[in-house]
């Protein structure tokens, strides 16, 4: 449980029927009309703009027919087995049911005859390619974006509810698709999103490793963090199918994906009111199991456009590219070339980068004043910032981690306020419940990314100890003057420094599971040891 805002957001949605909504100059308060406004807005995100850059090229590519028929011998076209369905059901977690009101719990506890019927149904869909039309309907819950005007429909994030019966089949199809893509090494080596033995930690470690190497070599490293506008809505279905076809996929698997992406409809729910159905022209549905993998295929080609020597990291749609050199003039020239190629690739494939949210950073540990890089994206100047959030961590240009620790303390302070309410002397939660809340609300925030920010100095890391100790004190009802180590032993917690060391060891062994990967080689190379010996004040990457 990393986020504590779900209840607040849900409350905002449930109260939406008593609020107004504005879109394209129209302000309405009727819940049914609000739902219709939302569905109009969300459906428009996937509509093709004939005047957009690269539209003519995409139109000519989509006019080319593709033969999806099987060539025979594909190992991924066999019928689904009992073990595959059992594994898919065991990985389902209870949550809100989809439009058909069939929850995961119902599917997990059905009888053997119902289980056999469901498996036969899945295999019939797999072999015939007949995708049920009811599975193509998604119900959207609009959740307000934090810190935005809730009266504007454009400031809501769509969360899709789709059929859970379909999601189980998606799980089995996705396993076969990922097995094929991984076996043939079609996914980029710097794509860390939703892949086995890869995580956000690996993407962050890759970036931090390149920054530390630039510091050790007295270089400037310029990094640009790209922000994709409406990423899933603008992923072109034909481009995804064309990429999978070029990867060698044929037969049932490709036909199922074609049917899955075709003729999709969406409806928006506001309170108890549902909008009319609206067709989606393009894009992949958010909230679906297959959508993440299909989007990874759609964005996979952007890495191939980068010039040699440009470091990159990709977590689904979170892209950052870096280049380091001794002089800023060399960095700017090479980097502008990389940005131009990324922008050209995005135009051809229908993606749009937000020029206001895409930012640059100049990582440099040298003394003196250093000019900011002069970079442009789509003829608009990129702002250069001193700190920015990437995959949950706040990076600053000298890698001190002070801005991240401030943000982390502010986030944990809200959870501690809940502790103070619940830890009343005459009423409230008991000790075990409060310790459980500390373990689920506080510790995950403090430990996320600790493998990366452990390069901070001991004095800065001790700032987080006060948050850990405050939570344990409130949970156990101890005095603030209690001995810290005794208090942690009494509560059954390790000190944060030992927990960080444990995480570092686990990360070290996990990284060594892929010893020949580009990721492992780039992180664990020892070419910087001599530089660190002469400059002990440099932030030290965990691989050293």
mmCIF file with all atom_site columns, C-alpha atoms in Angstrom, residues 362-529:
data_model
loop_
_atom_site.group_PDB
_atom_site.id
_atom_site.type_symbol
_atom_site.label_atom_id
_atom_site.label_alt_id
_atom_site.label_comp_id
_atom_site.label_asym_id
_atom_site.label_entity_id
_atom_site.label_seq_id
_atom_site.pdbx_PDB_ins_code
_atom_site.Cartn_x
_atom_site.Cartn_y
_atom_site.Cartn_z
_atom_site.occupancy
_atom_site.B_iso_or_equiv
_atom_site.pdbx_formal_charge
_atom_site.auth_seq_id
_atom_site.auth_comp_id
_atom_site.auth_asym_id
_atom_site.auth_atom_id
_atom_site.pdbx_PDB_model_num
ATOM 1   C CA . UNK A 1 362 ? 22.521  19.243  -16.000 1.00 0.00 ? 362 UNK A CA 1
ATOM 2   C CA . UNK A 1 363 ? 24.175  16.789  -13.590 1.00 0.00 ? 363 UNK A CA 1
ATOM 3   C CA . UNK A 1 364 ? 27.606  18.146  -12.678 1.00 0.00 ? 364 UNK A CA 1
ATOM 4   C CA . UNK A 1 365 ? 29.815  17.817  -9.586  1.00 0.00 ? 365 UNK A CA 1
ATOM 5   C CA . UNK A 1 366 ? 32.515  20.242  -10.731 1.00 0.00 ? 366 UNK A CA 1
ATOM 6   C CA . UNK A 1 367 ? 32.982  23.542  -8.956  1.00 0.00 ? 367 UNK A CA 1
ATOM 7   C CA . UNK A 1 368 ? 32.143  26.879  -10.487 1.00 0.00 ? 368 UNK A CA 1
ATOM 8   C CA . UNK A 1 369 ? 29.242  28.189  -12.535 1.00 0.00 ? 369 UNK A CA 1
ATOM 9   C CA . UNK A 1 370 ? 28.060  25.971  -15.375 1.00 0.00 ? 370 UNK A CA 1
ATOM 10  C CA . UNK A 1 371 ? 25.668  27.136  -18.111 1.00 0.00 ? 371 UNK A CA 1
ATOM 11  C CA . UNK A 1 372 ? 22.415  25.287  -18.639 1.00 0.00 ? 372 UNK A CA 1
ATOM 12  C CA . UNK A 1 373 ? 22.072  23.333  -21.892 1.00 0.00 ? 373 UNK A CA 1
ATOM 13  C CA . UNK A 1 374 ? 20.268  25.101  -24.729 1.00 0.00 ? 374 UNK A CA 1
ATOM 14  C CA . UNK A 1 375 ? 17.954  22.380  -26.058 1.00 0.00 ? 375 UNK A CA 1
ATOM 15  C CA . UNK A 1 376 ? 14.746  22.407  -28.111 1.00 0.00 ? 376 UNK A CA 1
ATOM 16  C CA . UNK A 1 377 ? 11.866  19.977  -28.552 1.00 0.00 ? 377 UNK A CA 1
ATOM 17  C CA . UNK A 1 378 ? 9.456   20.660  -31.429 1.00 0.00 ? 378 UNK A CA 1
ATOM 18  C CA . UNK A 1 379 ? 10.963  24.163  -31.787 1.00 0.00 ? 379 UNK A CA 1
ATOM 19  C CA . UNK A 1 380 ? 10.222  24.970  -28.138 1.00 0.00 ? 380 UNK A CA 1
ATOM 20  C CA . UNK A 1 381 ? 12.947  25.574  -25.591 1.00 0.00 ? 381 UNK A CA 1
ATOM 21  C CA . UNK A 1 382 ? 13.266  22.937  -22.889 1.00 0.00 ? 382 UNK A CA 1
ATOM 22  C CA . UNK A 1 383 ? 13.394  24.257  -19.342 1.00 0.00 ? 383 UNK A CA 1
ATOM 23  C CA . UNK A 1 384 ? 16.407  23.142  -17.299 1.00 0.00 ? 384 UNK A CA 1
ATOM 24  C CA . UNK A 1 385 ? 15.531  22.342  -13.678 1.00 0.00 ? 385 UNK A CA 1
ATOM 25  C CA . UNK A 1 386 ? 17.610  21.641  -10.589 1.00 0.00 ? 386 UNK A CA 1
ATOM 26  C CA . UNK A 1 387 ? 15.403  18.781  -9.373  1.00 0.00 ? 387 UNK A CA 1
ATOM 27  C CA . UNK A 1 388 ? 12.682  16.603  -10.875 1.00 0.00 ? 388 UNK A CA 1
ATOM 28  C CA . UNK A 1 389 ? 10.729  13.482  -9.973  1.00 0.00 ? 389 UNK A CA 1
ATOM 29  C CA . UNK A 1 390 ? 11.393  10.351  -12.014 1.00 0.00 ? 390 UNK A CA 1
ATOM 30  C CA . UNK A 1 391 ? 9.793   6.979   -11.227 1.00 0.00 ? 391 UNK A CA 1
ATOM 31  C CA . UNK A 1 392 ? 9.029   8.075   -7.677  1.00 0.00 ? 392 UNK A CA 1
ATOM 32  C CA . UNK A 1 393 ? 12.450  9.534   -6.763  1.00 0.00 ? 393 UNK A CA 1
ATOM 33  C CA . UNK A 1 394 ? 13.409  13.220  -6.819  1.00 0.00 ? 394 UNK A CA 1
ATOM 34  C CA . UNK A 1 395 ? 16.780  13.632  -8.561  1.00 0.00 ? 395 UNK A CA 1
ATOM 35  C CA . UNK A 1 396 ? 18.782  16.818  -7.980  1.00 0.00 ? 396 UNK A CA 1
ATOM 36  C CA . UNK A 1 397 ? 21.666  18.012  -10.153 1.00 0.00 ? 397 UNK A CA 1
ATOM 37  C CA . UNK A 1 398 ? 24.374  17.124  -7.597  1.00 0.00 ? 398 UNK A CA 1
ATOM 38  C CA . UNK A 1 399 ? 22.765  13.885  -6.425  1.00 0.00 ? 399 UNK A CA 1
ATOM 39  C CA . UNK A 1 400 ? 22.535  14.973  -2.785  1.00 0.00 ? 400 UNK A CA 1
ATOM 40  C CA . UNK A 1 401 ? 18.974  13.556  -2.454  1.00 0.00 ? 401 UNK A CA 1
ATOM 41  C CA . UNK A 1 402 ? 17.982  16.434  -0.165  1.00 0.00 ? 402 UNK A CA 1
ATOM 42  C CA . UNK A 1 403 ? 14.866  17.353  -2.245  1.00 0.00 ? 403 UNK A CA 1
ATOM 43  C CA . UNK A 1 404 ? 13.792  13.714  -2.229  1.00 0.00 ? 404 UNK A CA 1
ATOM 44  C CA . UNK A 1 405 ? 14.148  13.416  1.541   1.00 0.00 ? 405 UNK A CA 1
ATOM 45  C CA . UNK A 1 406 ? 12.094  16.583  2.020   1.00 0.00 ? 406 UNK A CA 1
ATOM 46  C CA . UNK A 1 407 ? 9.349   15.239  -0.215  1.00 0.00 ? 407 UNK A CA 1
ATOM 47  C CA . UNK A 1 408 ? 9.481   11.876  1.546   1.00 0.00 ? 408 UNK A CA 1
ATOM 48  C CA . UNK A 1 409 ? 9.161   13.405  5.009   1.00 0.00 ? 409 UNK A CA 1
ATOM 49  C CA . UNK A 1 410 ? 6.220   15.535  3.890   1.00 0.00 ? 410 UNK A CA 1
ATOM 50  C CA . UNK A 1 411 ? 4.465   12.466  2.492   1.00 0.00 ? 411 UNK A CA 1
ATOM 51  C CA . UNK A 1 412 ? 5.058   10.406  5.635   1.00 0.00 ? 412 UNK A CA 1
ATOM 52  C CA . UNK A 1 413 ? 3.895   13.266  7.836   1.00 0.00 ? 413 UNK A CA 1
ATOM 53  C CA . UNK A 1 414 ? 0.356   12.799  6.505   1.00 0.00 ? 414 UNK A CA 1
ATOM 54  C CA . UNK A 1 415 ? 0.391   9.130   7.484   1.00 0.00 ? 415 UNK A CA 1
ATOM 55  C CA . UNK A 1 416 ? 1.725   10.020  10.942  1.00 0.00 ? 416 UNK A CA 1
ATOM 56  C CA . UNK A 1 417 ? -1.254  12.339  11.398  1.00 0.00 ? 417 UNK A CA 1
ATOM 57  C CA . UNK A 1 418 ? -3.477  9.293   10.968  1.00 0.00 ? 418 UNK A CA 1
ATOM 58  C CA . UNK A 1 419 ? -1.425  7.506   13.627  1.00 0.00 ? 419 UNK A CA 1
ATOM 59  C CA . UNK A 1 420 ? -1.979  10.345  16.086  1.00 0.00 ? 420 UNK A CA 1
ATOM 60  C CA . UNK A 1 421 ? -5.730  10.089  15.610  1.00 0.00 ? 421 UNK A CA 1
ATOM 61  C CA . UNK A 1 422 ? -5.851  6.307   15.966  1.00 0.00 ? 422 UNK A CA 1
ATOM 62  C CA . UNK A 1 423 ? -3.405  6.052   18.894  1.00 0.00 ? 423 UNK A CA 1
ATOM 63  C CA . UNK A 1 424 ? -5.727  7.728   21.408  1.00 0.00 ? 424 UNK A CA 1
ATOM 64  C CA . UNK A 1 425 ? -5.317  6.637   25.023  1.00 0.00 ? 425 UNK A CA 1
ATOM 65  C CA . UNK A 1 426 ? -9.018  5.887   25.623  1.00 0.00 ? 426 UNK A CA 1
ATOM 66  C CA . UNK A 1 427 ? -10.102 4.698   22.156  1.00 0.00 ? 427 UNK A CA 1
ATOM 67  C CA . UNK A 1 428 ? -8.646  3.792   18.769  1.00 0.00 ? 428 UNK A CA 1
ATOM 68  C CA . UNK A 1 429 ? -6.561  0.968   17.324  1.00 0.00 ? 429 UNK A CA 1
ATOM 69  C CA . UNK A 1 430 ? -4.544  -1.473  19.413  1.00 0.00 ? 430 UNK A CA 1
ATOM 70  C CA . UNK A 1 431 ? -0.772  -1.874  19.327  1.00 0.00 ? 431 UNK A CA 1
ATOM 71  C CA . UNK A 1 432 ? -0.666  -4.676  16.739  1.00 0.00 ? 432 UNK A CA 1
ATOM 72  C CA . UNK A 1 433 ? -2.931  -2.779  14.351  1.00 0.00 ? 433 UNK A CA 1
ATOM 73  C CA . UNK A 1 434 ? -0.836  0.376   14.609  1.00 0.00 ? 434 UNK A CA 1
ATOM 74  C CA . UNK A 1 435 ? 2.379   -1.573  14.012  1.00 0.00 ? 435 UNK A CA 1
ATOM 75  C CA . UNK A 1 436 ? 0.755   -3.142  10.962  1.00 0.00 ? 436 UNK A CA 1
ATOM 76  C CA . UNK A 1 437 ? -0.188  0.325   9.696   1.00 0.00 ? 437 UNK A CA 1
ATOM 77  C CA . UNK A 1 438 ? 3.394   1.477   10.212  1.00 0.00 ? 438 UNK A CA 1
ATOM 78  C CA . UNK A 1 439 ? 4.646   -1.518  8.256   1.00 0.00 ? 439 UNK A CA 1
ATOM 79  C CA . UNK A 1 440 ? 2.244   -0.855  5.366   1.00 0.00 ? 440 UNK A CA 1
ATOM 80  C CA . UNK A 1 441 ? 2.005   2.961   5.262   1.00 0.00 ? 441 UNK A CA 1
ATOM 81  C CA . UNK A 1 442 ? 5.404   4.254   6.390   1.00 0.00 ? 442 UNK A CA 1
ATOM 82  C CA . UNK A 1 443 ? 8.096   1.659   5.687   1.00 0.00 ? 443 UNK A CA 1
ATOM 83  C CA . UNK A 1 444 ? 7.283   1.099   1.968   1.00 0.00 ? 444 UNK A CA 1
ATOM 84  C CA . UNK A 1 445 ? 7.708   4.818   1.343   1.00 0.00 ? 445 UNK A CA 1
ATOM 85  C CA . UNK A 1 446 ? 10.972  5.000   3.289   1.00 0.00 ? 446 UNK A CA 1
ATOM 86  C CA . UNK A 1 447 ? 12.431  1.917   1.610   1.00 0.00 ? 447 UNK A CA 1
ATOM 87  C CA . UNK A 1 448 ? 11.370  2.523   -1.988  1.00 0.00 ? 448 UNK A CA 1
ATOM 88  C CA . UNK A 1 449 ? 14.475  3.337   -4.001  1.00 0.00 ? 449 UNK A CA 1
ATOM 89  C CA . UNK A 1 450 ? 16.799  3.013   -0.998  1.00 0.00 ? 450 UNK A CA 1
ATOM 90  C CA . UNK A 1 451 ? 19.265  1.130   -3.227  1.00 0.00 ? 451 UNK A CA 1
ATOM 91  C CA . UNK A 1 452 ? 19.625  4.344   -5.223  1.00 0.00 ? 452 UNK A CA 1
ATOM 92  C CA . UNK A 1 453 ? 19.496  7.080   -2.586  1.00 0.00 ? 453 UNK A CA 1
ATOM 93  C CA . UNK A 1 454 ? 21.832  5.160   -0.241  1.00 0.00 ? 454 UNK A CA 1
ATOM 94  C CA . UNK A 1 455 ? 24.652  7.082   -1.964  1.00 0.00 ? 455 UNK A CA 1
ATOM 95  C CA . UNK A 1 456 ? 23.653  10.082  0.183   1.00 0.00 ? 456 UNK A CA 1
ATOM 96  C CA . UNK A 1 457 ? 25.802  10.984  3.183   1.00 0.00 ? 457 UNK A CA 1
ATOM 97  C CA . UNK A 1 458 ? 25.070  9.403   6.559   1.00 0.00 ? 458 UNK A CA 1
ATOM 98  C CA . UNK A 1 459 ? 23.996  12.758  7.991   1.00 0.00 ? 459 UNK A CA 1
ATOM 99  C CA . UNK A 1 460 ? 21.345  13.178  5.288   1.00 0.00 ? 460 UNK A CA 1
ATOM 100 C CA . UNK A 1 461 ? 20.157  9.599   5.601   1.00 0.00 ? 461 UNK A CA 1
ATOM 101 C CA . UNK A 1 462 ? 19.604  10.066  9.328   1.00 0.00 ? 462 UNK A CA 1
ATOM 102 C CA . UNK A 1 463 ? 16.834  12.547  8.473   1.00 0.00 ? 463 UNK A CA 1
ATOM 103 C CA . UNK A 1 464 ? 14.626  9.567   7.648   1.00 0.00 ? 464 UNK A CA 1
ATOM 104 C CA . UNK A 1 465 ? 15.299  7.862   10.990  1.00 0.00 ? 465 UNK A CA 1
ATOM 105 C CA . UNK A 1 466 ? 13.127  10.387  12.807  1.00 0.00 ? 466 UNK A CA 1
ATOM 106 C CA . UNK A 1 467 ? 10.116  9.386   10.679  1.00 0.00 ? 467 UNK A CA 1
ATOM 107 C CA . UNK A 1 468 ? 10.671  5.686   11.395  1.00 0.00 ? 468 UNK A CA 1
ATOM 108 C CA . UNK A 1 469 ? 11.091  6.301   15.126  1.00 0.00 ? 469 UNK A CA 1
ATOM 109 C CA . UNK A 1 470 ? 8.057   8.585   15.345  1.00 0.00 ? 470 UNK A CA 1
ATOM 110 C CA . UNK A 1 471 ? 5.842   5.935   13.774  1.00 0.00 ? 471 UNK A CA 1
ATOM 111 C CA . UNK A 1 472 ? 7.086   3.224   16.139  1.00 0.00 ? 472 UNK A CA 1
ATOM 112 C CA . UNK A 1 473 ? 6.647   5.516   19.165  1.00 0.00 ? 473 UNK A CA 1
ATOM 113 C CA . UNK A 1 474 ? 3.046   6.283   18.234  1.00 0.00 ? 474 UNK A CA 1
ATOM 114 C CA . UNK A 1 475 ? 2.280   2.622   17.528  1.00 0.00 ? 475 UNK A CA 1
ATOM 115 C CA . UNK A 1 476 ? 3.692   1.344   20.820  1.00 0.00 ? 476 UNK A CA 1
ATOM 116 C CA . UNK A 1 477 ? 2.638   4.287   22.987  1.00 0.00 ? 477 UNK A CA 1
ATOM 117 C CA . UNK A 1 478 ? 6.237   4.856   24.092  1.00 0.00 ? 478 UNK A CA 1
ATOM 118 C CA . UNK A 1 479 ? 7.782   8.091   25.288  1.00 0.00 ? 479 UNK A CA 1
ATOM 119 C CA . UNK A 1 480 ? 9.719   10.119  22.744  1.00 0.00 ? 480 UNK A CA 1
ATOM 120 C CA . UNK A 1 481 ? 12.730  9.937   25.054  1.00 0.00 ? 481 UNK A CA 1
ATOM 121 C CA . UNK A 1 482 ? 12.821  6.123   24.882  1.00 0.00 ? 482 UNK A CA 1
ATOM 122 C CA . UNK A 1 483 ? 16.070  4.512   23.757  1.00 0.00 ? 483 UNK A CA 1
ATOM 123 C CA . UNK A 1 484 ? 15.749  4.053   20.017  1.00 0.00 ? 484 UNK A CA 1
ATOM 124 C CA . UNK A 1 485 ? 17.402  0.639   19.667  1.00 0.00 ? 485 UNK A CA 1
ATOM 125 C CA . UNK A 1 486 ? 15.474  -0.789  22.614  1.00 0.00 ? 486 UNK A CA 1
ATOM 126 C CA . UNK A 1 487 ? 12.248  0.598   21.186  1.00 0.00 ? 487 UNK A CA 1
ATOM 127 C CA . UNK A 1 488 ? 12.877  -0.977  17.774  1.00 0.00 ? 488 UNK A CA 1
ATOM 128 C CA . UNK A 1 489 ? 13.679  -4.348  19.368  1.00 0.00 ? 489 UNK A CA 1
ATOM 129 C CA . UNK A 1 490 ? 10.486  -4.120  21.421  1.00 0.00 ? 490 UNK A CA 1
ATOM 130 C CA . UNK A 1 491 ? 8.447   -3.374  18.268  1.00 0.00 ? 491 UNK A CA 1
ATOM 131 C CA . UNK A 1 492 ? 10.221  -5.995  16.128  1.00 0.00 ? 492 UNK A CA 1
ATOM 132 C CA . UNK A 1 493 ? 11.751  -3.618  13.543  1.00 0.00 ? 493 UNK A CA 1
ATOM 133 C CA . UNK A 1 494 ? 15.267  -3.255  12.204  1.00 0.00 ? 494 UNK A CA 1
ATOM 134 C CA . UNK A 1 495 ? 16.934  0.163   12.099  1.00 0.00 ? 495 UNK A CA 1
ATOM 135 C CA . UNK A 1 496 ? 16.674  1.807   8.677   1.00 0.00 ? 496 UNK A CA 1
ATOM 136 C CA . UNK A 1 497 ? 20.395  1.496   7.951   1.00 0.00 ? 497 UNK A CA 1
ATOM 137 C CA . UNK A 1 498 ? 20.242  -2.293  8.370   1.00 0.00 ? 498 UNK A CA 1
ATOM 138 C CA . UNK A 1 499 ? 17.107  -2.474  6.247   1.00 0.00 ? 499 UNK A CA 1
ATOM 139 C CA . UNK A 1 500 ? 18.897  -0.503  3.516   1.00 0.00 ? 500 UNK A CA 1
ATOM 140 C CA . UNK A 1 501 ? 21.890  -2.834  3.652   1.00 0.00 ? 501 UNK A CA 1
ATOM 141 C CA . UNK A 1 502 ? 19.581  -5.826  3.323   1.00 0.00 ? 502 UNK A CA 1
ATOM 142 C CA . UNK A 1 503 ? 17.921  -4.234  0.283   1.00 0.00 ? 503 UNK A CA 1
ATOM 143 C CA . UNK A 1 504 ? 21.331  -3.510  -1.252  1.00 0.00 ? 504 UNK A CA 1
ATOM 144 C CA . UNK A 1 505 ? 22.386  -7.153  -0.898  1.00 0.00 ? 505 UNK A CA 1
ATOM 145 C CA . UNK A 1 506 ? 19.147  -8.376  -2.468  1.00 0.00 ? 506 UNK A CA 1
ATOM 146 C CA . UNK A 1 507 ? 19.575  -5.897  -5.319  1.00 0.00 ? 507 UNK A CA 1
ATOM 147 C CA . UNK A 1 508 ? 23.180  -6.999  -5.842  1.00 0.00 ? 508 UNK A CA 1
ATOM 148 C CA . UNK A 1 509 ? 22.240  -10.672 -6.156  1.00 0.00 ? 509 UNK A CA 1
ATOM 149 C CA . UNK A 1 510 ? 19.214  -9.882  -8.329  1.00 0.00 ? 510 UNK A CA 1
ATOM 150 C CA . UNK A 1 511 ? 21.396  -7.887  -10.724 1.00 0.00 ? 511 UNK A CA 1
ATOM 151 C CA . UNK A 1 512 ? 23.838  -10.805 -11.004 1.00 0.00 ? 512 UNK A CA 1
ATOM 152 C CA . UNK A 1 513 ? 21.066  -13.103 -12.204 1.00 0.00 ? 513 UNK A CA 1
ATOM 153 C CA . UNK A 1 514 ? 21.555  -11.549 -15.668 1.00 0.00 ? 514 UNK A CA 1
ATOM 154 C CA . UNK A 1 515 ? 25.378  -11.283 -15.745 1.00 0.00 ? 515 UNK A CA 1
ATOM 155 C CA . UNK A 1 516 ? 25.632  -10.819 -19.516 1.00 0.00 ? 516 UNK A CA 1
ATOM 156 C CA . UNK A 1 517 ? 22.942  -8.149  -19.812 1.00 0.00 ? 517 UNK A CA 1
ATOM 157 C CA . UNK A 1 518 ? 23.796  -4.579  -20.773 1.00 0.00 ? 518 UNK A CA 1
ATOM 158 C CA . UNK A 1 519 ? 22.163  -3.461  -17.536 1.00 0.00 ? 519 UNK A CA 1
ATOM 159 C CA . UNK A 1 520 ? 24.426  -5.601  -15.322 1.00 0.00 ? 520 UNK A CA 1
ATOM 160 C CA . UNK A 1 521 ? 27.608  -4.709  -17.211 1.00 0.00 ? 521 UNK A CA 1
ATOM 161 C CA . UNK A 1 522 ? 26.908  -0.959  -17.087 1.00 0.00 ? 522 UNK A CA 1
ATOM 162 C CA . UNK A 1 523 ? 26.098  -0.947  -13.373 1.00 0.00 ? 523 UNK A CA 1
ATOM 163 C CA . UNK A 1 524 ? 28.784  -3.258  -12.006 1.00 0.00 ? 524 UNK A CA 1
ATOM 164 C CA . UNK A 1 525 ? 31.815  -2.223  -14.048 1.00 0.00 ? 525 UNK A CA 1
ATOM 165 C CA . UNK A 1 526 ? 34.761  -1.141  -11.880 1.00 0.00 ? 526 UNK A CA 1
ATOM 166 C CA . UNK A 1 527 ? 36.322  1.462   -14.195 1.00 0.00 ? 527 UNK A CA 1
ATOM 167 C CA . UNK A 1 528 ? 35.505  4.227   -11.687 1.00 0.00 ? 528 UNK A CA 1
ATOM 168 C CA . UNK A 1 529 ? 37.372  2.791   -8.695  1.00 0.00 ? 529 UNK A CA 1
#
